[in-house]
Every structure is written in structure tokens, then in C-alpha cells.
Amino acid sequence: MQTNPTPPYNSLVAVGDSFTEGMSDLLPDGSYRGWADLLAGRMAAAAPGFRYANLAVRGKLIGQIVDEQVEVAAAMGADVITLVGGLNDTLRPKCDMARVRGLLTEAVERLAPACKQLVLMRSPGRRGPVLERFRPRMEELFAVVDELAERHGALVVDLYGAPSLADPRLWDVDRLHLTPEGHRRVAEAVWQTLGYDPEDTEWRTPLPATLPPGWGARRVADVRFARQHLLPWIGRRLTGRSSGDGLPPKRPDLLPYEDPTA
């Protein structure tokens, strides 16, 4: 990969859902950090005066992302825009993939001309039965991502194809969001895709093998997961609610980057 001796990017806007918001990379104050914040911190260190906005809100479907975030992001005139959306749609019991394709196309067509570099992603998938059930929809979504990227000159970060990010140990107990180490690896992947010098050339490398948890430990984890995460998720689906209802964008204005941990 060709690197940039002088990184050319002075601003970043992140668009999406809980993955881009940063769940479950929890900070001591109860807020979330995540890969986009980590990436912004690295880019800011390379570009004085670097500005950053994160419009992501957990639970958003691609239609909501288009309605609530895309025009706002396009108007900001940022050097880099990241767009990750549509995966929440594929996880719904009923999903109109033609509609998802149309909305994602609309988002890319609006965002690509509004920045120097649009970044799309093939989202990571946790190894297990949920992935196997929804794999055909996910791969259909990623085919659309690849097609749009080629058509509009966007970069694609292939997280789905990274063995390390399929490892359940890099996923939180809710089985939907990455751990802090998972977010760190995603930030590294986007950093390298943008042409910056690698800080971790092994981000794709799987974690060292360990003995799997015993049957009893797995059952306890399954029960905890069902009670704390799966049943509430099903309840929201049945009532038409979202975990992001009423929540504002994470960082709504394109402002000079500030380290949230400082």
C-alpha cells in the first residue's frame, strides 16, 4: 500500500449507527469511544487543527441514516466521510433488500461528491449462529457496498474478511458490538485504508488460541445474554422501538478534535 508522507486529511465526519457511535467501548464517564474516535485522534495528531464530527446514533436503520444524517454530513464539507449503515436492516425479521440498496445508493451518491474521500465498510461478523442465519443478506449488502465504491471512487474497508474480527472474544457480551480491542483494530484498518503508515500490521491476525469455555460456562453466558440483551432487543422489535430513540448525534458539530479521555 502506498503511504502518504504528509497526511492530506484535515477533517472527518462519521455517519452510521451503534457501530460508529462506539458501543461497547465504554469510557469511565459512561460514554462510548469507539473506532471513529480513535481514528480521529490519530488523524488529529498528524494534522494540527483537525476537525471531527460523529453523527452516528445507535439503532438507526439505513432510511433513518439517510433522512437524519446524510444531508447534514454532506453540508459539512469534510475531507473524509465514513458511512456504515444497512446492517441493522438485515438483522430485522423482514428486510426489503431492494429498498436497502436504493437508500444506500442515495446516501453514497450524495456523500461522495461532498468530500475528498468517502469510506465504506464491509462490517465485521461475529462467528456463530446469528451470522450464519443472516449471512446471505449481509453478503448481499456488502456486494452493494463494493459496487457503489467502484462506481463512486469510495474506499472499502473489508472488516468482514478479517479473521480476527470474527473471533467471539473481540465481541462484547451483547454479541452485537465490538470490545475496545475490536474497535482498536477497526480504527487501524481504516487508518491504513486511508493511506497512513501502519501502526499495527497484524490487525487482521487472529488472537492466540485458548481453551474454549466449558459447557457450564457457555450455558451461563447464553442465559445472561438472553436475559440482558436478546429479550430486550426482541421487545423493541415487537413494539417498533429503537435503542436510539430520542438520542442526539454523538458529536453533531464539525469542531476541533478533543480527546474524550483527557
PDB file of C-alpha atoms in Angstrom:
ATOM      1  CA  MET A   1       0.000   0.000   0.000  1.00  0.00           C
ATOM      2  CA  GLN A   2       1.294   3.436  -0.888  1.00  0.00           C
ATOM      3  CA  THR A   3       1.571   5.709   2.140  1.00  0.00           C
ATOM      4  CA  ASN A   4       1.213   9.455   2.441  1.00  0.00           C
ATOM      5  CA  PRO A   5       4.399  11.199   3.671  1.00  0.00           C
ATOM      6  CA  THR A   6       2.206  14.189   4.555  1.00  0.00           C
ATOM      7  CA  PRO A   7      -1.321  13.087   5.529  1.00  0.00           C
ATOM      8  CA  PRO A   8      -3.686  15.259   3.490  1.00  0.00           C
ATOM      9  CA  TYR A   9      -6.828  14.981   5.588  1.00  0.00           C
ATOM     10  CA  ASN A  10      -7.856  17.767   7.946  1.00  0.00           C
ATOM     11  CA  SER A  11     -11.405  16.760   8.891  1.00  0.00           C
ATOM     12  CA  LEU A  12     -13.559  13.669   9.391  1.00  0.00           C
ATOM     13  CA  VAL A  13     -17.325  13.113   9.633  1.00  0.00           C
ATOM     14  CA  ALA A  14     -18.618   9.694  10.704  1.00  0.00           C
ATOM     15  CA  VAL A  15     -22.130   8.598   9.698  1.00  0.00           C
ATOM     16  CA  GLY A  16     -23.948   5.498  10.904  1.00  0.00           C
ATOM     17  CA  ASP A  17     -25.409   3.507  13.787  1.00  0.00           C
ATOM     18  CA  SER A  18     -24.147   1.933  17.026  1.00  0.00           C
ATOM     19  CA  PHE A  19     -21.051   0.505  15.338  1.00  0.00           C
ATOM     20  CA  THR A  20     -19.855   4.024  14.507  1.00  0.00           C
ATOM     21  CA  GLU A  21     -21.161   5.500  17.749  1.00  0.00           C
ATOM     22  CA  GLY A  22     -18.685   3.217  19.515  1.00  0.00           C
ATOM     23  CA  MET A  23     -20.706   0.739  21.527  1.00  0.00           C
ATOM     24  CA  SER A  24     -19.377  -1.158  23.585  1.00  0.00           C
ATOM     25  CA  ASP A  25     -16.083   0.729  24.010  1.00  0.00           C
ATOM     26  CA  LEU A  26     -17.144   2.234  27.316  1.00  0.00           C
ATOM     27  CA  LEU A  27     -15.305   5.161  28.929  1.00  0.00           C
ATOM     28  CA  PRO A  28     -15.201   5.792  32.706  1.00  0.00           C
ATOM     29  CA  ASP A  29     -17.831   8.546  32.443  1.00  0.00           C
ATOM     30  CA  GLY A  30     -20.316   6.149  30.838  1.00  0.00           C
ATOM     31  CA  SER A  31     -19.956   7.469  27.285  1.00  0.00           C
ATOM     32  CA  TYR A  32     -18.656   5.449  24.359  1.00  0.00           C
ATOM     33  CA  ARG A  33     -15.421   5.961  22.454  1.00  0.00           C
ATOM     34  CA  GLY A  34     -15.134   3.503  19.539  1.00  0.00           C
ATOM     35  CA  TRP A  35     -13.140   3.192  16.345  1.00  0.00           C
ATOM     36  CA  ALA A  36     -14.208   6.552  14.859  1.00  0.00           C
ATOM     37  CA  ASP A  37     -12.999   8.492  17.912  1.00  0.00           C
ATOM     38  CA  LEU A  38      -9.754   6.506  17.900  1.00  0.00           C
ATOM     39  CA  LEU A  39      -9.266   7.206  14.196  1.00  0.00           C
ATOM     40  CA  ALA A  40      -9.996  10.906  14.680  1.00  0.00           C
ATOM     41  CA  GLY A  41      -7.402  11.059  17.449  1.00  0.00           C
ATOM     42  CA  ARG A  42      -4.736   9.591  15.192  1.00  0.00           C
ATOM     43  CA  MET A  43      -5.639  11.859  12.283  1.00  0.00           C
ATOM     44  CA  ALA A  44      -5.635  14.889  14.599  1.00  0.00           C
ATOM     45  CA  ALA A  45      -2.125  14.050  15.781  1.00  0.00           C
ATOM     46  CA  ALA A  46      -0.989  14.214  12.154  1.00  0.00           C
ATOM     47  CA  ALA A  47      -2.872  17.400  11.221  1.00  0.00           C
ATOM     48  CA  PRO A  48      -2.972  20.433  13.537  1.00  0.00           C
ATOM     49  CA  GLY A  49      -6.432  21.987  13.692  1.00  0.00           C
ATOM     50  CA  PHE A  50      -8.081  18.719  12.680  1.00  0.00           C
ATOM     51  CA  ARG A  51     -11.895  18.787  12.970  1.00  0.00           C
ATOM     52  CA  TYR A  52     -14.225  15.893  13.716  1.00  0.00           C
ATOM     53  CA  ALA A  53     -17.960  15.179  13.851  1.00  0.00           C
ATOM     54  CA  ASN A  54     -19.735  11.923  14.610  1.00  0.00           C
ATOM     55  CA  LEU A  55     -23.405  11.878  13.649  1.00  0.00           C
ATOM     56  CA  ALA A  56     -23.986   8.215  14.480  1.00  0.00           C
ATOM     57  CA  VAL A  57     -26.858   7.094  16.705  1.00  0.00           C
ATOM     58  CA  ARG A  58     -27.385   3.532  17.894  1.00  0.00           C
ATOM     59  CA  GLY A  59     -30.210   1.502  16.388  1.00  0.00           C
ATOM     60  CA  LYS A  60     -30.612   3.546  13.223  1.00  0.00           C
ATOM     61  CA  LEU A  61     -31.807   1.876  10.038  1.00  0.00           C
ATOM     62  CA  ILE A  62     -30.461   2.958   6.671  1.00  0.00           C
ATOM     63  CA  GLY A  63     -33.599   5.015   5.967  1.00  0.00           C
ATOM     64  CA  GLN A  64     -33.111   6.950   9.196  1.00  0.00           C
ATOM     65  CA  ILE A  65     -29.434   7.471   8.431  1.00  0.00           C
ATOM     66  CA  VAL A  66     -30.357   8.917   5.042  1.00  0.00           C
ATOM     67  CA  ASP A  67     -33.095  11.130   6.494  1.00  0.00           C
ATOM     68  CA  GLU A  68     -31.246  12.370   9.576  1.00  0.00           C
ATOM     69  CA  GLN A  69     -27.514  12.266   8.874  1.00  0.00           C
ATOM     70  CA  VAL A  70     -26.597  12.280   5.190  1.00  0.00           C
ATOM     71  CA  GLU A  71     -27.571  15.834   4.277  1.00  0.00           C
ATOM     72  CA  VAL A  72     -26.022  17.162   7.493  1.00  0.00           C
ATOM     73  CA  ALA A  73     -22.765  15.344   6.763  1.00  0.00           C
ATOM     74  CA  ALA A  74     -22.671  16.465   3.133  1.00  0.00           C
ATOM     75  CA  ALA A  75     -23.092  20.099   4.142  1.00  0.00           C
ATOM     76  CA  MET A  76     -20.077  19.994   6.463  1.00  0.00           C
ATOM     77  CA  GLY A  77     -17.542  19.841   3.635  1.00  0.00           C
ATOM     78  CA  ALA A  78     -15.233  17.417   5.428  1.00  0.00           C
ATOM     79  CA  ASP A  79     -12.192  15.869   3.791  1.00  0.00           C
ATOM     80  CA  VAL A  80     -13.223  12.336   4.808  1.00  0.00           C
ATOM     81  CA  ILE A  81     -16.702  10.900   5.414  1.00  0.00           C
ATOM     82  CA  THR A  82     -17.223   7.357   6.681  1.00  0.00           C
ATOM     83  CA  LEU A  83     -20.589   5.709   6.030  1.00  0.00           C
ATOM     84  CA  VAL A  84     -21.599   2.415   7.630  1.00  0.00           C
ATOM     85  CA  GLY A  85     -25.278   1.520   7.503  1.00  0.00           C
ATOM     86  CA  GLY A  86     -27.789  -1.097   6.489  1.00  0.00           C
ATOM     87  CA  LEU A  87     -26.669  -3.904   8.781  1.00  0.00           C
ATOM     88  CA  ASN A  88     -29.451  -3.200  11.275  1.00  0.00           C
ATOM     89  CA  ASP A  89     -31.911  -3.627   8.410  1.00  0.00           C
ATOM     90  CA  THR A  90     -30.501  -7.041   7.507  1.00  0.00           C
ATOM     91  CA  LEU A  91     -30.970  -8.244  11.088  1.00  0.00           C
ATOM     92  CA  ARG A  92     -34.707  -7.496  11.099  1.00  0.00           C
ATOM     93  CA  PRO A  93     -37.071 -10.458  10.614  1.00  0.00           C
ATOM     94  CA  LYS A  94     -38.377  -8.797   7.449  1.00  0.00           C
ATOM     95  CA  CYS A  95     -35.956  -6.849   5.282  1.00  0.00           C
ATOM     96  CA  ASP A  96     -36.600  -5.335   1.866  1.00  0.00           C
ATOM     97  CA  MET A  97     -33.128  -5.593   0.364  1.00  0.00           C
ATOM     98  CA  ALA A  98     -34.168  -3.690  -2.757  1.00  0.00           C
ATOM     99  CA  ARG A  99     -35.134  -0.760  -0.538  1.00  0.00           C
ATOM    100  CA  VAL A 100     -31.857  -1.034   1.396  1.00  0.00           C
ATOM    101  CA  ARG A 101     -29.941  -0.979  -1.889  1.00  0.00           C
ATOM    102  CA  GLY A 102     -31.818   2.096  -3.058  1.00  0.00           C
ATOM    103  CA  LEU A 103     -31.276   4.008   0.169  1.00  0.00           C
ATOM    104  CA  LEU A 104     -27.596   3.117   0.395  1.00  0.00           C
ATOM    105  CA  THR A 105     -27.187   4.211  -3.222  1.00  0.00           C
ATOM    106  CA  GLU A 106     -28.881   7.507  -2.407  1.00  0.00           C
ATOM    107  CA  ALA A 107     -26.539   8.059   0.536  1.00  0.00           C
ATOM    108  CA  VAL A 108     -23.388   7.337  -1.459  1.00  0.00           C
ATOM    109  CA  GLU A 109     -24.494   9.478  -4.394  1.00  0.00           C
ATOM    110  CA  ARG A 110     -24.990  12.408  -2.015  1.00  0.00           C
ATOM    111  CA  LEU A 111     -21.879  11.951   0.104  1.00  0.00           C
ATOM    112  CA  ALA A 112     -19.226  11.010  -2.470  1.00  0.00           C
ATOM    113  CA  PRO A 113     -19.185  14.427  -4.217  1.00  0.00           C
ATOM    114  CA  ALA A 114     -19.301  16.249  -0.869  1.00  0.00           C
ATOM    115  CA  CYS A 115     -15.883  15.130   0.414  1.00  0.00           C
ATOM    116  CA  LYS A 116     -12.379  14.351  -0.755  1.00  0.00           C
ATOM    117  CA  GLN A 117     -12.698  10.701   0.230  1.00  0.00           C
ATOM    118  CA  LEU A 118     -15.734   8.604   1.097  1.00  0.00           C
ATOM    119  CA  VAL A 119     -15.047   5.447   3.098  1.00  0.00           C
ATOM    120  CA  LEU A 120     -17.456   2.493   3.124  1.00  0.00           C
ATOM    121  CA  MET A 121     -17.139  -0.771   5.030  1.00  0.00           C
ATOM    122  CA  ARG A 122     -17.950  -4.429   4.883  1.00  0.00           C
ATOM    123  CA  SER A 123     -18.961  -4.718   8.528  1.00  0.00           C
ATOM    124  CA  PRO A 124     -17.448  -7.414  10.764  1.00  0.00           C
ATOM    125  CA  GLY A 125     -19.448 -10.500  11.646  1.00  0.00           C
ATOM    126  CA  ARG A 126     -19.168 -12.463  14.876  1.00  0.00           C
ATOM    127  CA  ARG A 127     -18.724 -16.179  14.313  1.00  0.00           C
ATOM    128  CA  GLY A 128     -21.842 -18.054  15.451  1.00  0.00           C
ATOM    129  CA  PRO A 129     -25.464 -18.964  14.614  1.00  0.00           C
ATOM    130  CA  VAL A 130     -26.661 -15.375  14.191  1.00  0.00           C
ATOM    131  CA  LEU A 131     -24.081 -14.746  11.475  1.00  0.00           C
ATOM    132  CA  GLU A 132     -24.994 -17.947   9.686  1.00  0.00           C
ATOM    133  CA  ARG A 133     -28.687 -17.075   9.729  1.00  0.00           C
ATOM    134  CA  PHE A 134     -28.225 -13.600   8.291  1.00  0.00           C
ATOM    135  CA  ARG A 135     -25.097 -14.204   6.186  1.00  0.00           C
ATOM    136  CA  PRO A 136     -26.916 -14.161   2.783  1.00  0.00           C
ATOM    137  CA  ARG A 137     -28.430 -10.735   3.495  1.00  0.00           C
ATOM    138  CA  MET A 138     -25.154  -9.364   4.840  1.00  0.00           C
ATOM    139  CA  GLU A 139     -23.226 -10.544   1.810  1.00  0.00           C
ATOM    140  CA  GLU A 140     -25.876  -9.067  -0.472  1.00  0.00           C
ATOM    141  CA  LEU A 141     -25.418  -5.755   1.368  1.00  0.00           C
ATOM    142  CA  PHE A 142     -21.643  -5.957   1.012  1.00  0.00           C
ATOM    143  CA  ALA A 143     -21.950  -6.642  -2.715  1.00  0.00           C
ATOM    144  CA  VAL A 144     -23.869  -3.373  -2.982  1.00  0.00           C
ATOM    145  CA  VAL A 145     -21.124  -1.624  -0.980  1.00  0.00           C
ATOM    146  CA  ASP A 146     -18.441  -2.927  -3.345  1.00  0.00           C
ATOM    147  CA  GLU A 147     -20.446  -1.932  -6.406  1.00  0.00           C
ATOM    148  CA  LEU A 148     -21.104   1.600  -5.140  1.00  0.00           C
ATOM    149  CA  ALA A 149     -17.487   2.073  -4.096  1.00  0.00           C
ATOM    150  CA  GLU A 150     -16.233   1.171  -7.553  1.00  0.00           C
ATOM    151  CA  ARG A 151     -18.778   3.450  -9.193  1.00  0.00           C
ATOM    152  CA  HIS A 152     -18.126   6.476  -6.975  1.00  0.00           C
ATOM    153  CA  GLY A 153     -14.440   6.186  -6.087  1.00  0.00           C
ATOM    154  CA  ALA A 154     -15.006   5.283  -2.448  1.00  0.00           C
ATOM    155  CA  LEU A 155     -12.632   3.203  -0.369  1.00  0.00           C
ATOM    156  CA  VAL A 156     -13.874  -0.059   1.150  1.00  0.00           C
ATOM    157  CA  VAL A 157     -12.549  -1.384   4.454  1.00  0.00           C
ATOM    158  CA  ASP A 158     -13.070  -5.144   4.476  1.00  0.00           C
ATOM    159  CA  LEU A 159     -13.736  -5.987   8.112  1.00  0.00           C
ATOM    160  CA  TYR A 160     -15.973  -8.926   7.206  1.00  0.00           C
ATOM    161  CA  GLY A 161     -12.994 -10.683   5.638  1.00  0.00           C
ATOM    162  CA  ALA A 162     -10.698 -10.174   8.654  1.00  0.00           C
ATOM    163  CA  PRO A 163     -10.306 -13.432  10.644  1.00  0.00           C
ATOM    164  CA  SER A 164      -9.528 -11.552  13.863  1.00  0.00           C
ATOM    165  CA  LEU A 165     -12.855  -9.703  13.885  1.00  0.00           C
ATOM    166  CA  ALA A 166     -14.864 -12.920  13.600  1.00  0.00           C
ATOM    167  CA  ASP A 167     -13.472 -14.136  16.927  1.00  0.00           C
ATOM    168  CA  PRO A 168     -16.185 -14.031  19.645  1.00  0.00           C
ATOM    169  CA  ARG A 169     -13.525 -12.829  22.102  1.00  0.00           C
ATOM    170  CA  LEU A 170     -13.457  -9.477  20.289  1.00  0.00           C
ATOM    171  CA  TRP A 171     -17.205  -9.023  20.812  1.00  0.00           C
ATOM    172  CA  ASP A 172     -18.989  -7.714  23.883  1.00  0.00           C
ATOM    173  CA  VAL A 173     -21.399  -9.828  25.935  1.00  0.00           C
ATOM    174  CA  ASP A 174     -24.322  -8.453  23.886  1.00  0.00           C
ATOM    175  CA  ARG A 175     -22.825 -10.254  20.834  1.00  0.00           C
ATOM    176  CA  LEU A 176     -23.660  -7.243  18.665  1.00  0.00           C
ATOM    177  CA  HIS A 177     -20.830  -4.798  19.403  1.00  0.00           C
ATOM    178  CA  LEU A 178     -17.062  -4.989  19.444  1.00  0.00           C
ATOM    179  CA  THR A 179     -14.878  -4.831  22.543  1.00  0.00           C
ATOM    180  CA  PRO A 180     -12.360  -1.991  22.932  1.00  0.00           C
ATOM    181  CA  GLU A 181      -9.727  -4.192  21.280  1.00  0.00           C
ATOM    182  CA  GLY A 182     -12.088  -4.825  18.381  1.00  0.00           C
ATOM    183  CA  HIS A 183     -12.662  -1.089  17.938  1.00  0.00           C
ATOM    184  CA  ARG A 184      -8.911  -0.502  18.050  1.00  0.00           C
ATOM    185  CA  ARG A 185      -8.424  -2.943  15.199  1.00  0.00           C
ATOM    186  CA  VAL A 186     -11.157  -1.299  13.145  1.00  0.00           C
ATOM    187  CA  ALA A 187      -9.526   2.107  13.646  1.00  0.00           C
ATOM    188  CA  GLU A 188      -6.249   0.619  12.444  1.00  0.00           C
ATOM    189  CA  ALA A 189      -7.956  -0.864   9.385  1.00  0.00           C
ATOM    190  CA  VAL A 190      -9.494   2.468   8.363  1.00  0.00           C
ATOM    191  CA  TRP A 191      -6.239   4.310   9.124  1.00  0.00           C
ATOM    192  CA  GLN A 192      -4.310   2.034   6.768  1.00  0.00           C
ATOM    193  CA  THR A 193      -7.012   2.145   4.083  1.00  0.00           C
ATOM    194  CA  LEU A 194      -6.744   5.949   4.062  1.00  0.00           C
ATOM    195  CA  GLY A 195      -3.040   5.565   3.255  1.00  0.00           C
ATOM    196  CA  TYR A 196      -1.411   6.315   6.605  1.00  0.00           C
ATOM    197  CA  ASP A 197       1.630   4.362   7.753  1.00  0.00           C
ATOM    198  CA  PRO A 198       0.553   1.226   9.639  1.00  0.00           C
ATOM    199  CA  GLU A 199       0.838   1.212  13.395  1.00  0.00           C
ATOM    200  CA  ASP A 200      -0.276  -2.426  13.640  1.00  0.00           C
ATOM    201  CA  THR A 201       0.403  -4.606  10.605  1.00  0.00           C
ATOM    202  CA  GLU A 202      -1.201  -7.591  12.354  1.00  0.00           C
ATOM    203  CA  TRP A 203      -4.704  -6.223  12.968  1.00  0.00           C
ATOM    204  CA  ARG A 204      -6.159  -8.990  10.817  1.00  0.00           C
ATOM    205  CA  THR A 205      -4.254 -11.718  12.674  1.00  0.00           C
ATOM    206  CA  PRO A 206      -6.453 -13.897  14.889  1.00  0.00           C
ATOM    207  CA  LEU A 207      -5.964 -13.853  18.646  1.00  0.00           C
ATOM    208  CA  PRO A 208      -3.796 -16.645  20.088  1.00  0.00           C
ATOM    209  CA  ALA A 209      -5.745 -19.847  20.585  1.00  0.00           C
ATOM    210  CA  THR A 210      -7.088 -20.551  24.051  1.00  0.00           C
ATOM    211  CA  LEU A 211      -9.103 -23.375  25.548  1.00  0.00           C
ATOM    212  CA  PRO A 212     -12.819 -22.753  24.901  1.00  0.00           C
ATOM    213  CA  PRO A 213     -15.037 -22.216  27.939  1.00  0.00           C
ATOM    214  CA  GLY A 214     -16.684 -25.321  29.344  1.00  0.00           C
ATOM    215  CA  TRP A 215     -20.285 -26.345  28.726  1.00  0.00           C
ATOM    216  CA  GLY A 216     -21.492 -24.864  32.025  1.00  0.00           C
ATOM    217  CA  ALA A 217     -19.814 -21.510  31.431  1.00  0.00           C
ATOM    218  CA  ARG A 218     -21.295 -21.333  27.938  1.00  0.00           C
ATOM    219  CA  ARG A 219     -24.800 -22.028  29.231  1.00  0.00           C
ATOM    220  CA  VAL A 220     -24.472 -19.359  31.931  1.00  0.00           C
ATOM    221  CA  ALA A 221     -23.297 -16.884  29.277  1.00  0.00           C
ATOM    222  CA  ASP A 222     -26.194 -17.843  26.994  1.00  0.00           C
ATOM    223  CA  VAL A 223     -28.762 -17.287  29.742  1.00  0.00           C
ATOM    224  CA  ARG A 224     -27.226 -13.921  30.692  1.00  0.00           C
ATOM    225  CA  PHE A 225     -27.148 -12.859  27.051  1.00  0.00           C
ATOM    226  CA  ALA A 226     -30.799 -13.813  26.539  1.00  0.00           C
ATOM    227  CA  ARG A 227     -31.987 -12.022  29.677  1.00  0.00           C
ATOM    228  CA  GLN A 228     -29.915  -8.847  29.385  1.00  0.00           C
ATOM    229  CA  HIS A 229     -29.757  -8.367  25.625  1.00  0.00           C
ATOM    230  CA  LEU A 230     -31.772 -10.729  23.422  1.00  0.00           C
ATOM    231  CA  LEU A 231     -35.166 -10.378  25.113  1.00  0.00           C
ATOM    232  CA  PRO A 232     -34.989  -6.548  25.310  1.00  0.00           C
ATOM    233  CA  TRP A 233     -33.942  -6.494  21.632  1.00  0.00           C
ATOM    234  CA  ILE A 234     -36.929  -8.662  20.676  1.00  0.00           C
ATOM    235  CA  GLY A 235     -39.206  -6.443  22.759  1.00  0.00           C
ATOM    236  CA  ARG A 236     -38.064  -3.340  20.884  1.00  0.00           C
ATOM    237  CA  ARG A 237     -38.640  -5.067  17.540  1.00  0.00           C
ATOM    238  CA  LEU A 238     -42.174  -6.099  18.509  1.00  0.00           C
ATOM    239  CA  THR A 239     -43.107  -2.597  19.679  1.00  0.00           C
ATOM    240  CA  GLY A 240     -41.354  -0.691  16.895  1.00  0.00           C
ATOM    241  CA  ARG A 241     -38.943   0.998  19.287  1.00  0.00           C
ATOM    242  CA  SER A 242     -35.195   1.520  18.893  1.00  0.00           C
ATOM    243  CA  SER A 243     -32.356   1.806  21.385  1.00  0.00           C
ATOM    244  CA  GLY A 244     -31.562   5.159  19.780  1.00  0.00           C
ATOM    245  CA  ASP A 245     -34.995   6.730  20.124  1.00  0.00           C
ATOM    246  CA  GLY A 246     -34.634  10.277  21.431  1.00  0.00           C
ATOM    247  CA  LEU A 247     -30.837  10.239  21.465  1.00  0.00           C
ATOM    248  CA  PRO A 248     -28.914  13.068  19.772  1.00  0.00           C
ATOM    249  CA  PRO A 249     -25.941  12.505  17.448  1.00  0.00           C
ATOM    250  CA  LYS A 250     -22.767  11.653  19.306  1.00  0.00           C
ATOM    251  CA  ARG A 251     -20.808  14.708  18.135  1.00  0.00           C
ATOM    252  CA  PRO A 252     -23.120  16.822  15.963  1.00  0.00           C
ATOM    253  CA  ASP A 253     -20.793  19.685  15.014  1.00  0.00           C
ATOM    254  CA  LEU A 254     -17.587  19.649  12.978  1.00  0.00           C
ATOM    255  CA  LEU A 255     -15.246  21.054  15.610  1.00  0.00           C
ATOM    256  CA  PRO A 256     -11.556  20.760  16.534  1.00  0.00           C
ATOM    257  CA  TYR A 257     -10.893  17.279  17.875  1.00  0.00           C
ATOM    258  CA  GLU A 258     -10.735  16.875  21.640  1.00  0.00           C
ATOM    259  CA  ASP A 259      -9.565  13.671  23.316  1.00  0.00           C
ATOM    260  CA  PRO A 260     -12.581  12.316  25.251  1.00  0.00           C
ATOM    261  CA  THR A 261     -10.271  10.603  27.726  1.00  0.00           C
ATOM    262  CA  ALA A 262      -8.278  13.755  28.555  1.00  0.00           C
TER     263      ALA A 262
END
